[in-house]
Tab-separated table of C-alpha atoms and ligand atoms in Angstrom:
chain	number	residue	atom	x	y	z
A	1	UNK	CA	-9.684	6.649	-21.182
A	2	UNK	CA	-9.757	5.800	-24.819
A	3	UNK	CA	-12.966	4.174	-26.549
A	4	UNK	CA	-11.288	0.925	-26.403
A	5	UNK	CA	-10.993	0.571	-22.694
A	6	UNK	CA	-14.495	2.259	-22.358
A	7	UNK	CA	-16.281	-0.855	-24.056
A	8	UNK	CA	-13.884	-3.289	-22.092
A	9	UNK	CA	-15.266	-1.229	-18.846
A	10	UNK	CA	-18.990	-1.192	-20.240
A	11	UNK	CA	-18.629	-5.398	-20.272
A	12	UNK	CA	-17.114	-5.285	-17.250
A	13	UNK	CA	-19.475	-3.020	-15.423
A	14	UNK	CA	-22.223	-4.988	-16.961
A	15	UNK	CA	-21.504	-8.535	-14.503
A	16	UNK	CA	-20.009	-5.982	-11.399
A	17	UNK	CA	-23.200	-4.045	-11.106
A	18	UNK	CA	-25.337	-7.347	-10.492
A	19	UNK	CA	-23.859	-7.544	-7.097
A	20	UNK	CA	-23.607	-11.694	-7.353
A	21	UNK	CA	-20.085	-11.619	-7.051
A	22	UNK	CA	-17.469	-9.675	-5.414
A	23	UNK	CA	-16.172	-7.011	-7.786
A	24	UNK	CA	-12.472	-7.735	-7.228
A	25	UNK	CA	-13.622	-11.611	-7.420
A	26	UNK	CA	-15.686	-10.435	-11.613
A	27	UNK	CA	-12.509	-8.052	-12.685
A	28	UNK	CA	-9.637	-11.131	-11.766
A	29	UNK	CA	-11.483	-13.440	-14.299
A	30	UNK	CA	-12.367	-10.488	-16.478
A	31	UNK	CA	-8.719	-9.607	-17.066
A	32	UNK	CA	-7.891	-13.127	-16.928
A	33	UNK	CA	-9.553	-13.462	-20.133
A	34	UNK	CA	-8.959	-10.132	-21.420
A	35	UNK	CA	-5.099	-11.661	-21.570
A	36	UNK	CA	-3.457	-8.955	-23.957
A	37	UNK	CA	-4.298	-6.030	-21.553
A	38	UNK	CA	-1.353	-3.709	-20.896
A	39	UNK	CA	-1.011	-2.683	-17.427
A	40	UNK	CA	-2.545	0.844	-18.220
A	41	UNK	CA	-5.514	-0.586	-19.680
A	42	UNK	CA	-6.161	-2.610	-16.811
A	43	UNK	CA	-5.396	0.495	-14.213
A	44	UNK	CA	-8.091	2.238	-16.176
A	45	UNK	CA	-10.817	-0.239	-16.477
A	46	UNK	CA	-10.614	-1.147	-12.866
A	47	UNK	CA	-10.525	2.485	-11.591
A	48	UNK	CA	-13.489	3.386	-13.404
A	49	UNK	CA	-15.184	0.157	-12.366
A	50	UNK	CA	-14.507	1.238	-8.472
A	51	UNK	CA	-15.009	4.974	-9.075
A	52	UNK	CA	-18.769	3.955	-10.711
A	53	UNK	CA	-19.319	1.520	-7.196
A	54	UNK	CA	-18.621	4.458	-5.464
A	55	UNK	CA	-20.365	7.029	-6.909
A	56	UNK	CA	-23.534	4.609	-7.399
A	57	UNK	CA	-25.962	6.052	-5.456
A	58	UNK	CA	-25.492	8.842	-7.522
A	59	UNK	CA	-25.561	7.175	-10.748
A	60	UNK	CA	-28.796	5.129	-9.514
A	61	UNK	CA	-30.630	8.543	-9.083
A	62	UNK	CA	-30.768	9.342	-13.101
A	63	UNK	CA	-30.101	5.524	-14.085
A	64	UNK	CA	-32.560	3.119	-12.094
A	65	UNK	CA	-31.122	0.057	-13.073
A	66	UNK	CA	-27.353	0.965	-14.002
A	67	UNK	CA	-26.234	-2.570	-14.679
A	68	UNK	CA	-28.738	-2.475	-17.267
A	69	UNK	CA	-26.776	0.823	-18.869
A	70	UNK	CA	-23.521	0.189	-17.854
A	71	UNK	CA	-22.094	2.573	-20.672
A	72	UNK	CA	-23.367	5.499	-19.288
A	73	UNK	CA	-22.434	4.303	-16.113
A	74	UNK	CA	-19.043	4.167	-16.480
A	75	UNK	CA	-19.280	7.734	-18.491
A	76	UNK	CA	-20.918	8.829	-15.305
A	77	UNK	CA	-18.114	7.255	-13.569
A	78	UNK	CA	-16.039	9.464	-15.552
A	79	UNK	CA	-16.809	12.572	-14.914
A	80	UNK	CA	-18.084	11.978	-10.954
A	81	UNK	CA	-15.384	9.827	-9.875
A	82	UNK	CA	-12.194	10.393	-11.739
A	83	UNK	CA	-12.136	14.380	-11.839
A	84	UNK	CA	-12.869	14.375	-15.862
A	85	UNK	CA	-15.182	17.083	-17.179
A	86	UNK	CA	-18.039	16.609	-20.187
A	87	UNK	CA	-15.600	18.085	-22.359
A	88	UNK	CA	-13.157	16.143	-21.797
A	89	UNK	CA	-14.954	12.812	-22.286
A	90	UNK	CA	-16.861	14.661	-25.165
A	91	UNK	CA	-14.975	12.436	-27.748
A	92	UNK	CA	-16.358	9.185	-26.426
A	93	UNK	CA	-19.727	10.102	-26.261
A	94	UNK	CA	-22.599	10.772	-28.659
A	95	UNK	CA	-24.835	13.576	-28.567
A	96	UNK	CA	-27.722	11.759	-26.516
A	97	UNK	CA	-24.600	10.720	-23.825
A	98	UNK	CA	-23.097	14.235	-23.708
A	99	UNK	CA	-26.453	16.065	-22.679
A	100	UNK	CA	-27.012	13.447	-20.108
A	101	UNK	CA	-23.916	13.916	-18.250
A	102	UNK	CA	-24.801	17.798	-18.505
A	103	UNK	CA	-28.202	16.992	-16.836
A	104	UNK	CA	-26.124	14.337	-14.519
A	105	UNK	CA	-24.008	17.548	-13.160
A	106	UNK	CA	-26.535	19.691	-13.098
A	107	UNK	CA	-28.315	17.781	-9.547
A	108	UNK	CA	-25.128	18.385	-7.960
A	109	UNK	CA	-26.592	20.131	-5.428
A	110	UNK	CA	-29.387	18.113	-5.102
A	111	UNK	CA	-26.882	15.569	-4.653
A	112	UNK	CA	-25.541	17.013	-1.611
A	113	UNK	CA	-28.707	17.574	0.300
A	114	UNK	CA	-29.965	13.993	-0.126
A	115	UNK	CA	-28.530	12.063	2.278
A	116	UNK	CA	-27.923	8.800	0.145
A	117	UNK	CA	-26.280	10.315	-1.918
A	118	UNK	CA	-24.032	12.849	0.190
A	119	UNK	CA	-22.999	10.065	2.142
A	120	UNK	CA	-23.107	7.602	-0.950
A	121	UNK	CA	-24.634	4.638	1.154
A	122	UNK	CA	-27.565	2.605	0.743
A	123	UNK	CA	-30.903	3.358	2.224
A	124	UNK	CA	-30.313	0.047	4.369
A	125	UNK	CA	-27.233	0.744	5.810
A	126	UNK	CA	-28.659	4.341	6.315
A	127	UNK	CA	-31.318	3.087	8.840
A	128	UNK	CA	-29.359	0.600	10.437
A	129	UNK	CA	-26.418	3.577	11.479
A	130	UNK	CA	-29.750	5.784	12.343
A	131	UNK	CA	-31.239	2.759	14.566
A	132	UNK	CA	-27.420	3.289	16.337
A	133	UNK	CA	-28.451	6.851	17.129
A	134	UNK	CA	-25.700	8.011	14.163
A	135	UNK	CA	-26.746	11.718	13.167
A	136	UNK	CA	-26.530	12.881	9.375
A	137	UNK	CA	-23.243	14.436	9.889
A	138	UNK	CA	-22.018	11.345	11.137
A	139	UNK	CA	-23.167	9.193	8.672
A	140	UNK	CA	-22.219	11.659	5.699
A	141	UNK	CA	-18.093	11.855	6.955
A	142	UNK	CA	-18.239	7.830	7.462
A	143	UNK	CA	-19.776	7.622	3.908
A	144	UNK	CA	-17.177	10.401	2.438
A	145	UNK	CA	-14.452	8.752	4.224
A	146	UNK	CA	-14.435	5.470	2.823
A	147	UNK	CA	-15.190	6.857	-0.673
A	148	UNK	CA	-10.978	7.325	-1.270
A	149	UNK	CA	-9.308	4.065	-1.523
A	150	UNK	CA	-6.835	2.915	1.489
A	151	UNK	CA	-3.450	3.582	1.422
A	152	UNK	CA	-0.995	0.598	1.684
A	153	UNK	CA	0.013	-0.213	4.951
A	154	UNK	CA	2.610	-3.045	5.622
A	155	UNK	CA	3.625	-4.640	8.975
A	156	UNK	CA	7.462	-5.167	9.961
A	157	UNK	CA	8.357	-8.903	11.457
A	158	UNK	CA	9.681	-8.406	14.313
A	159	UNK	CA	11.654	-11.742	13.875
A	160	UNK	CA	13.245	-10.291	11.077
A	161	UNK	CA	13.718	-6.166	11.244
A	162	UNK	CA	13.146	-3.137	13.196
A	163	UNK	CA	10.363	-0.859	11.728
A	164	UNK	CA	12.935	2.107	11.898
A	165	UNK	CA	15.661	0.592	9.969
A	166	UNK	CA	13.465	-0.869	7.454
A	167	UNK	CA	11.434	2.633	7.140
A	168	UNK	CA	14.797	4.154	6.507
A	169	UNK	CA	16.080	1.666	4.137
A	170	UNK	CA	12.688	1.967	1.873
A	171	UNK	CA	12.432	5.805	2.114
A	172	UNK	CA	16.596	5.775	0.508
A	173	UNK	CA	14.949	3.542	-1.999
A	174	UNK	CA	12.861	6.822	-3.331
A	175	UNK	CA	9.395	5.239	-1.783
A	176	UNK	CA	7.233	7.441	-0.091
A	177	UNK	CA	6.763	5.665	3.315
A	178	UNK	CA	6.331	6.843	6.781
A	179	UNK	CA	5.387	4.829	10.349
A	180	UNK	CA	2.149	4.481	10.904
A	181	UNK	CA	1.103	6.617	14.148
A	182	UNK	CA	-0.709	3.684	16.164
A	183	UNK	CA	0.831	0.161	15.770
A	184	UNK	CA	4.661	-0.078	16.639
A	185	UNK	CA	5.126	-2.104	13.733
A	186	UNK	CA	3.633	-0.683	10.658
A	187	UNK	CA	4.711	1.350	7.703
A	188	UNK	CA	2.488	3.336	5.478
A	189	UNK	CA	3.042	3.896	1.805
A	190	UNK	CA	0.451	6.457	0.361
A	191	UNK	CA	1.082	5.809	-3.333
A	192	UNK	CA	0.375	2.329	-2.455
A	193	UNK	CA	3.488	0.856	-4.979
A	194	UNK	CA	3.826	-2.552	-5.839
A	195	UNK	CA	6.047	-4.251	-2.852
A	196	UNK	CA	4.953	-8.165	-3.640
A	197	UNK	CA	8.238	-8.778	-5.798
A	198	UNK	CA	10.404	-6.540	-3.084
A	199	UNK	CA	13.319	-8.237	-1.643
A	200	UNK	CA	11.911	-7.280	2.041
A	201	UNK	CA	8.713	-8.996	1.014
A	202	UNK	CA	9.873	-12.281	-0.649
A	203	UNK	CA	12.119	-12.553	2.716
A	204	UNK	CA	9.070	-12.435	4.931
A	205	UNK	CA	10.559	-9.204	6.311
A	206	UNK	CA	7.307	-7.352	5.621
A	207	UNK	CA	4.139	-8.363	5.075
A	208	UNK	CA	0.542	-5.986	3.967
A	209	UNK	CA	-1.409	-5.504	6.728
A	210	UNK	CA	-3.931	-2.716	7.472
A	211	UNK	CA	-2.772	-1.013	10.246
A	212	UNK	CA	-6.029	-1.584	12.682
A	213	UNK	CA	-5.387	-5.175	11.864
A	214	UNK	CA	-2.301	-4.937	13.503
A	215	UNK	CA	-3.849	-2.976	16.310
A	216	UNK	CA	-6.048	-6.088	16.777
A	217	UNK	CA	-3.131	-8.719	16.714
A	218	UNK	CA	-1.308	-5.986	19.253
A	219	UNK	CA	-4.356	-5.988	21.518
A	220	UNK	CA	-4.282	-9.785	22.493
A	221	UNK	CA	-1.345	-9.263	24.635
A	222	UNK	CA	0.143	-13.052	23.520
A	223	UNK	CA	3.639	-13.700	24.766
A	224	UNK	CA	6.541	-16.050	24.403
A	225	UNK	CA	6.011	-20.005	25.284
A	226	UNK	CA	1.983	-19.314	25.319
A	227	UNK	CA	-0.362	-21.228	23.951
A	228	UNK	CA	-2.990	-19.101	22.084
A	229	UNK	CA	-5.562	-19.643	19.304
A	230	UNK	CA	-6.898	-17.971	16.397
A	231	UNK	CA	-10.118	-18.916	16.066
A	232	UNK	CA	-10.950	-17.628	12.891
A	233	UNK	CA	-7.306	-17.290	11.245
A	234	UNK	CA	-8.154	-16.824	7.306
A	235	UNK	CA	-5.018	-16.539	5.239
A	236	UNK	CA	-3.400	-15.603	9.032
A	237	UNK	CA	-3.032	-11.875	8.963
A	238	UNK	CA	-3.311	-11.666	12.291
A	239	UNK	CA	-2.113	-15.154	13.211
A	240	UNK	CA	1.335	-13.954	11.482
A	241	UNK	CA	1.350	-10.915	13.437
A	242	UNK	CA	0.300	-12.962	16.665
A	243	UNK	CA	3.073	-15.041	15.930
A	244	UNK	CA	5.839	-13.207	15.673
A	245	UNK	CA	4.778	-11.554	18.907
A	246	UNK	CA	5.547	-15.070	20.467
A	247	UNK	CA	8.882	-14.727	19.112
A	248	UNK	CA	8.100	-18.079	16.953
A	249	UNK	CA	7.743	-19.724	20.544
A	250	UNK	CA	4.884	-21.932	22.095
A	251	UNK	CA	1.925	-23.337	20.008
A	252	UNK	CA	-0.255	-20.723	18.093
A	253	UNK	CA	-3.339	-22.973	16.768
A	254	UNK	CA	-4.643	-21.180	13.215
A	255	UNK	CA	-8.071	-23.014	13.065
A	256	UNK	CA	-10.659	-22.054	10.331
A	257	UNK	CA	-13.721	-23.340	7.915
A	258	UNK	CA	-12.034	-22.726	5.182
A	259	UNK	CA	-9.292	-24.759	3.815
A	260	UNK	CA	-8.509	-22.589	0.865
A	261	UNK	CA	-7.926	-19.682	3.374
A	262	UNK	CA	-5.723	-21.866	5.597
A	263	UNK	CA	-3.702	-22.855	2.666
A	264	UNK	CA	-2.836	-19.489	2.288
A	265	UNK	CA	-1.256	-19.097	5.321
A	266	UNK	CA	1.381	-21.744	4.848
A	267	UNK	CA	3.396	-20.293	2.554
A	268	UNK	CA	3.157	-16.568	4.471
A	269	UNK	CA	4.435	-18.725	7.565
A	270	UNK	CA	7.594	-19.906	5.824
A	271	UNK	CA	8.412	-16.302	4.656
A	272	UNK	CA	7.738	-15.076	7.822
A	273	UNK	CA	10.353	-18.206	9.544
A	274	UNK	CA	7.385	-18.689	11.990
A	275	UNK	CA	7.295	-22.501	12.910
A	276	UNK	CA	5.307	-21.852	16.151
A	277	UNK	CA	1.945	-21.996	14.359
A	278	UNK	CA	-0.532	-24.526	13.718
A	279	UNK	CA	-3.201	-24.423	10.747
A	280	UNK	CA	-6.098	-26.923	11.402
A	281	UNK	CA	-9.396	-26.712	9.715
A	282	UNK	CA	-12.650	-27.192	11.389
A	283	UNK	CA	-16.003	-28.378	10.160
A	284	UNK	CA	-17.919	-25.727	12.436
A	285	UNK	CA	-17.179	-23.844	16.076
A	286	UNK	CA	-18.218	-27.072	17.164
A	287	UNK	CA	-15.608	-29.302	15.891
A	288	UNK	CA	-14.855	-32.204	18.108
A	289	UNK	CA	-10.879	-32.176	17.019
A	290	UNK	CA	-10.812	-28.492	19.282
A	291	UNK	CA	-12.223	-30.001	22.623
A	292	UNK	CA	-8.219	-30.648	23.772
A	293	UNK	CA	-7.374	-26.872	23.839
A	294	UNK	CA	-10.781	-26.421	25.998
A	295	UNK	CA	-9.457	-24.016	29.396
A	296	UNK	CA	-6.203	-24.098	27.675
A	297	UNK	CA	-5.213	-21.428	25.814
A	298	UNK	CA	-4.012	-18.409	27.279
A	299	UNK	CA	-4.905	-15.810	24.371
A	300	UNK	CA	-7.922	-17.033	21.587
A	301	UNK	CA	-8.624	-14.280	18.792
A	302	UNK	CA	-12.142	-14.497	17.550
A	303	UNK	CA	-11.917	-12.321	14.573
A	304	UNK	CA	-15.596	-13.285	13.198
A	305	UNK	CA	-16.600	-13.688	9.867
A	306	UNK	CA	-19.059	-10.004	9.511
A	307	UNK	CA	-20.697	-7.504	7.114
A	308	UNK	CA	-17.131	-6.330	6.384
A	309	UNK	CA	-18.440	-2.850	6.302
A	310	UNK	CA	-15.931	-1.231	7.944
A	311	UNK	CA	-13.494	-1.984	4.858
A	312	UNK	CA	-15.690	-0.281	2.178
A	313	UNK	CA	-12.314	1.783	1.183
A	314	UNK	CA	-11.240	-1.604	-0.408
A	315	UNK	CA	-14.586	-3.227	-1.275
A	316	UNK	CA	-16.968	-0.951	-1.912
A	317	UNK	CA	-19.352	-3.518	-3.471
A	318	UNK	CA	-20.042	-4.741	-0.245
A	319	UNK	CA	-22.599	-2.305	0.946
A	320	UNK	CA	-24.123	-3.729	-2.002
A	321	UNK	CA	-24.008	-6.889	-1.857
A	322	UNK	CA	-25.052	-6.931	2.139
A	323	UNK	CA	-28.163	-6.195	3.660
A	324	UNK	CA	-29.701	-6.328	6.746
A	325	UNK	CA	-30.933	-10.178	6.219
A	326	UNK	CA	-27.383	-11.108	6.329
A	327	UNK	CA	-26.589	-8.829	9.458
A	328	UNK	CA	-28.853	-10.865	11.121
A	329	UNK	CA	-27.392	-14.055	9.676
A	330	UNK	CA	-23.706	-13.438	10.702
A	331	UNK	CA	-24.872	-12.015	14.303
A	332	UNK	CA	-25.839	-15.562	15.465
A	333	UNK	CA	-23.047	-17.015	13.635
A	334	UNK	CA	-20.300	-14.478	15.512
A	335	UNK	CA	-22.619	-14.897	18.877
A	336	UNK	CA	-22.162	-18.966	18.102
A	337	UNK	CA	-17.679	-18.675	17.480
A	338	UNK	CA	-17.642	-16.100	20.243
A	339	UNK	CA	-19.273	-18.756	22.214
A	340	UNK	CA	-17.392	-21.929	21.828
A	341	UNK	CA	-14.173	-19.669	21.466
A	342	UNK	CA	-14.914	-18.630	24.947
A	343	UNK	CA	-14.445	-21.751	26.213
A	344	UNK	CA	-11.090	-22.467	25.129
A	345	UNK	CA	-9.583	-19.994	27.680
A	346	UNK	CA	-7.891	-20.806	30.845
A	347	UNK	CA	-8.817	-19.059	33.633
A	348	UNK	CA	-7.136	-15.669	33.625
A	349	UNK	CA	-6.590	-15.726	29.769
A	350	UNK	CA	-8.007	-13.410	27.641
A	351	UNK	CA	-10.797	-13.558	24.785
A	352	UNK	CA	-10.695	-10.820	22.230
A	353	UNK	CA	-13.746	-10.420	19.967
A	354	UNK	CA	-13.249	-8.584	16.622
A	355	UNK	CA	-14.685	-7.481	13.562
A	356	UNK	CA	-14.050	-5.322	10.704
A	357	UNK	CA	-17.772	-3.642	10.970
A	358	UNK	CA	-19.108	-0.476	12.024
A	359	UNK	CA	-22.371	-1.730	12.918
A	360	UNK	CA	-23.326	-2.253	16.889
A	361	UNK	CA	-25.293	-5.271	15.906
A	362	UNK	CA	-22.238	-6.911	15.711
A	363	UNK	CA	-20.041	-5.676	17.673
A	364	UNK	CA	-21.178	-4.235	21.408
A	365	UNK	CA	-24.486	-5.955	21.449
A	366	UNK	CA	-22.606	-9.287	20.495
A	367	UNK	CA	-20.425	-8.554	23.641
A	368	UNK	CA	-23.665	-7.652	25.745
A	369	UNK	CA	-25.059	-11.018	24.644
A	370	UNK	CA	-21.928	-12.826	25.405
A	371	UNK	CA	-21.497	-10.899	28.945
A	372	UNK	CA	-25.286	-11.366	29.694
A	373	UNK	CA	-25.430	-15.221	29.080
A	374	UNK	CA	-22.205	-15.731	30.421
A	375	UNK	CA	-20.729	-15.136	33.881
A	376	UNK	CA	-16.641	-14.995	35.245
A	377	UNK	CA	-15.282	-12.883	32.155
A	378	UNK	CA	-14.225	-9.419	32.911
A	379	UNK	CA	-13.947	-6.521	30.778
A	380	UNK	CA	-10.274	-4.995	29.888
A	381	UNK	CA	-10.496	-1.447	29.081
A	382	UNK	CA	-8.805	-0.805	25.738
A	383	UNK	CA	-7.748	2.435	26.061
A	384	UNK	CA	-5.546	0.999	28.828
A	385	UNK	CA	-3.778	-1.810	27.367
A	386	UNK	CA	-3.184	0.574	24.314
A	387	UNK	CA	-1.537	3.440	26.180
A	388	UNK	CA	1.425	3.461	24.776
A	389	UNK	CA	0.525	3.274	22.042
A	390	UNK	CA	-0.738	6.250	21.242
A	391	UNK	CA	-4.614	5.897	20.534
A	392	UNK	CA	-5.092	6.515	24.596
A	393	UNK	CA	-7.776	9.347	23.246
A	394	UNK	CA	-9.931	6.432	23.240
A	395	UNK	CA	-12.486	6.630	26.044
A	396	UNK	CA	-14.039	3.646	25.681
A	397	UNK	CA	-13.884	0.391	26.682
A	398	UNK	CA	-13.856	-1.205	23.086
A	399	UNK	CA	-11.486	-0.557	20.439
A	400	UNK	CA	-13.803	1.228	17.550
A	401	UNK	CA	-11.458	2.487	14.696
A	402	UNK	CA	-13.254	4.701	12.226
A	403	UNK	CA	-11.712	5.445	9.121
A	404	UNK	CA	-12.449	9.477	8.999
A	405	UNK	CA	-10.182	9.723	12.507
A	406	UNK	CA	-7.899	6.888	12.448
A	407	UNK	CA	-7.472	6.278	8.988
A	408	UNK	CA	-7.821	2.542	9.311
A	409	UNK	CA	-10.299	0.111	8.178
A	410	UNK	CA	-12.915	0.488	10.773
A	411	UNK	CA	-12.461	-2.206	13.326
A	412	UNK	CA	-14.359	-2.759	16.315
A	413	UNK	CA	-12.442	-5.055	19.889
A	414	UNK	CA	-13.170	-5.906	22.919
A	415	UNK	CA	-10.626	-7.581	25.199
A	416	UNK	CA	-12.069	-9.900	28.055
A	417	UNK	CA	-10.382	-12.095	30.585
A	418	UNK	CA	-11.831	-14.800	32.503
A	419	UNK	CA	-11.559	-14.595	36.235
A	420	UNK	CA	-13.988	-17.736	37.050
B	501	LIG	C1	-12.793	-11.823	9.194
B	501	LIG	S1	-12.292	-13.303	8.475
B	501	LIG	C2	-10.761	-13.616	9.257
B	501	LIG	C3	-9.592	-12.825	8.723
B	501	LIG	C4	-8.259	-13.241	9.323
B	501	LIG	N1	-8.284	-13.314	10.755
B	501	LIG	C5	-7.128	-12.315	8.902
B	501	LIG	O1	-6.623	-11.535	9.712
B	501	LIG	O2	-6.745	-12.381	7.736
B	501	LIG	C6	-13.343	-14.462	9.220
B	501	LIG	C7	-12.977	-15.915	8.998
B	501	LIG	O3	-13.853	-16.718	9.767
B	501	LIG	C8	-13.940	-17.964	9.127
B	501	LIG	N2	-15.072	-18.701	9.716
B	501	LIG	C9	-16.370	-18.676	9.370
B	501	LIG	N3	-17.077	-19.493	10.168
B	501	LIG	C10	-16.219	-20.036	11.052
B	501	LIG	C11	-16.354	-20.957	12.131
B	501	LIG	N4	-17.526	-21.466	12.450
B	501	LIG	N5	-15.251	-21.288	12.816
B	501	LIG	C12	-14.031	-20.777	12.485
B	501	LIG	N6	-13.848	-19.908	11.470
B	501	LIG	C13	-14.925	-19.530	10.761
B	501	LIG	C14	-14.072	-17.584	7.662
B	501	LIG	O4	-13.725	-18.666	6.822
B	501	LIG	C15	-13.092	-16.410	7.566
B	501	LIG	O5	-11.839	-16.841	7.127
């Protein structure tokens, strides 16, 4: 890093460690208007930006209010997050700076005993893993696991290719790719290259998708001819996925709040030649234009709008910019979805509830909620409908990817199916 791209970090730092916004959402419009940035200097502004997120608790121990300092929290960054030592950042620092990185790397072992900041997670998030009976070592391999960033993991259209074939025609390419070891249809590229002007992208061949998303997509079971709903369909990751399980047959209903989100997914459709799905936005769960599909659909996806905690690898602002307020928040919005999803199923369909958090609160205990106000829905065990595909080392009934043993974003899914 030269002294140049240390001040552009220092302004940068200086909005991202307020929390208000995203941090991917504060460094797009930051480079926006940073226009003549080469490609380097951008690399190294936003690395350092992440590498300070993630090394924040840290950082807060010696710096109380590091958005305040942002300088010598991106030095910090430096030296804790991107392998540098004092020497080498000696040139960008003064005197006053150097000795307090010293002092900074002198509590490393203090560091490691204190649980916030071995497992670099907040004291909130702390308690509520603690309330779920999570020991320290537990909580300190979650925390160190999502501290790297993820790899990038694409998923092959099965309209369009066979994940072998395509594997082998990107690895003669020179890319470092291999298949992913639980979904059938996913390819994993560790040095996470650029693949959105690839010819196999453009052509809706492949599209990025973390693999546990695709385990999620895999786990509703939806068929050719079907008619099946996601409920919550975003830009359509998983509605893509779902849909090219149909084979681009039957109706595949994309509803969502957001219209931006559902916009999207249009153009991913075309590239994908999927012309089985349907994008309709709703005003709430409630929306009157849904009451035709009601008993009707033999597959509904409720992947609910969460803490997102289980994807800190990619946005590791957002164990800042949660709390347990908000946990509470989303839990009666999911326990609302999950409700009028529910009755959109025909009898003997199945309901599959998902999330992309690690926290109980909304994920079994929404189920429990669900199962105890609701009779006629019957649990499918997940380890059973994912036997062959290699996660059958699950024992329970739920899905619950972590990312220290399955390397995915941690997703949590339960598969029901209504038998009254
Ligand atoms: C976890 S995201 C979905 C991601 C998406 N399924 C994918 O794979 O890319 C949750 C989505 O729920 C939507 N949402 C929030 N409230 C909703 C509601 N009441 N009904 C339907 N969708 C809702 C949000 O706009 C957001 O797009």
């Amino acid at each position: 890093m030269n002294a140049q791209q240390l001040d552009l970090t220092t302004s940068a730092l200086a909005q991202v460690l307020t929390f208000r916004q995203p941090a991917d959402v504060v460094l797009s419009s930051f480079f926006r208007r940073e226009r003549k940035l080469g490609v380097r200097d951008r690399q190294e502004i936003a690395e350092t930006v992440f590498a300070t997120i993630r090394h924040l608790q840290k950082i807060q121990q010696m710096l109380p209010k590091p958005h305040n300092k942002p300088r010598r929290a991106a030095l910090a960054a430096l030296v804790l997050g991107r392998g540098l030592s004092v020497h080498a950042v000696e040139t960008l620092c003064d005197t006053d700076e150097k000795d307090w990185l010293v002092e900074l790397k002198a509590h490393k072992s203090e560091f490691a005993s204190t649980l916030t900041t071995a497992a670099e997670l907040p004291q909130w998030m702390i308690e509520c893993l603690q309330q779920q009976d999570w020991d320290d070592e537990q909580i300190v391999a979650y925390g160190r696991s999502v501290m790297q960033s993820a790899p990038l993991d694409v998923r092959v259209n099965t309209l369009k290719g066979k994940r072998d074939k395509i594997l082998a025609a990107l690895q003669a390419e020179g890319l470092r790719a291999e298949a992913t070891p639980y979904s059938p249809w996913g390819i994993r590229f560790p040095d996470k290259p650029a693949l959105n002007r690839h010819p196999l992208f453009l052509d809706g061949v492949m599209e990025v998708q973390d693999e546990g998303s695709q385990l999620l997509a895999l786990l509703t079971g939806v068929k050719r001819g079907q008619i099946a709903v996601d409920f919550c369909a975003g830009a359509g990751g998983k509605t893509l996925a779902m849909g090219a399980m149909m084979a681009g047959s039957g109706r595949l209903y994309a509803l969502d709040v957001a219209e931006k989100r559902l916009a999207n997914l249009k153009p991913r459709m075309v590239r994908a030649g999927l012309t089985n799905i349907h994008p309709q936005r709703i005003d709430n769960e409630h929306d009157a234009r849904i009451a035709r599909l009601k008993a009707k659909a033999d597959c509904v996806l409720v992947d609910a709008p969460c803490s997102g905690l289980g994807t800190l690898r990619r946005n590791p602002d957002l164990k800042y910019r949660q709390n347990s307020d908000n946990v509470a928040a989303l839990q009666q919005q999911q326990q609302s979805i999950l409700q009028a999803a529910s009755a959109l199923v025909r009898l003997g369909g199945r309901l599959v509830y998902a999330t992309c958090s690690i926290l109980e609160a909304e994920n079994q205990q929404q189920l429990n909620d669900f199962l105890a106000a609701n009779n006629g829905w019957h649990i499918e065990p997940v380890n059973t409908l994912l036997k062959s595909h290699t996660l059958s080392s699950m024992h329970s009934d739920y899905l619950q990817l972590s990312t220290s043993e399955h390397h995915t974003d941690g997703f949590f899914a339960a598969v029901l199916t209504r038998i009254k």
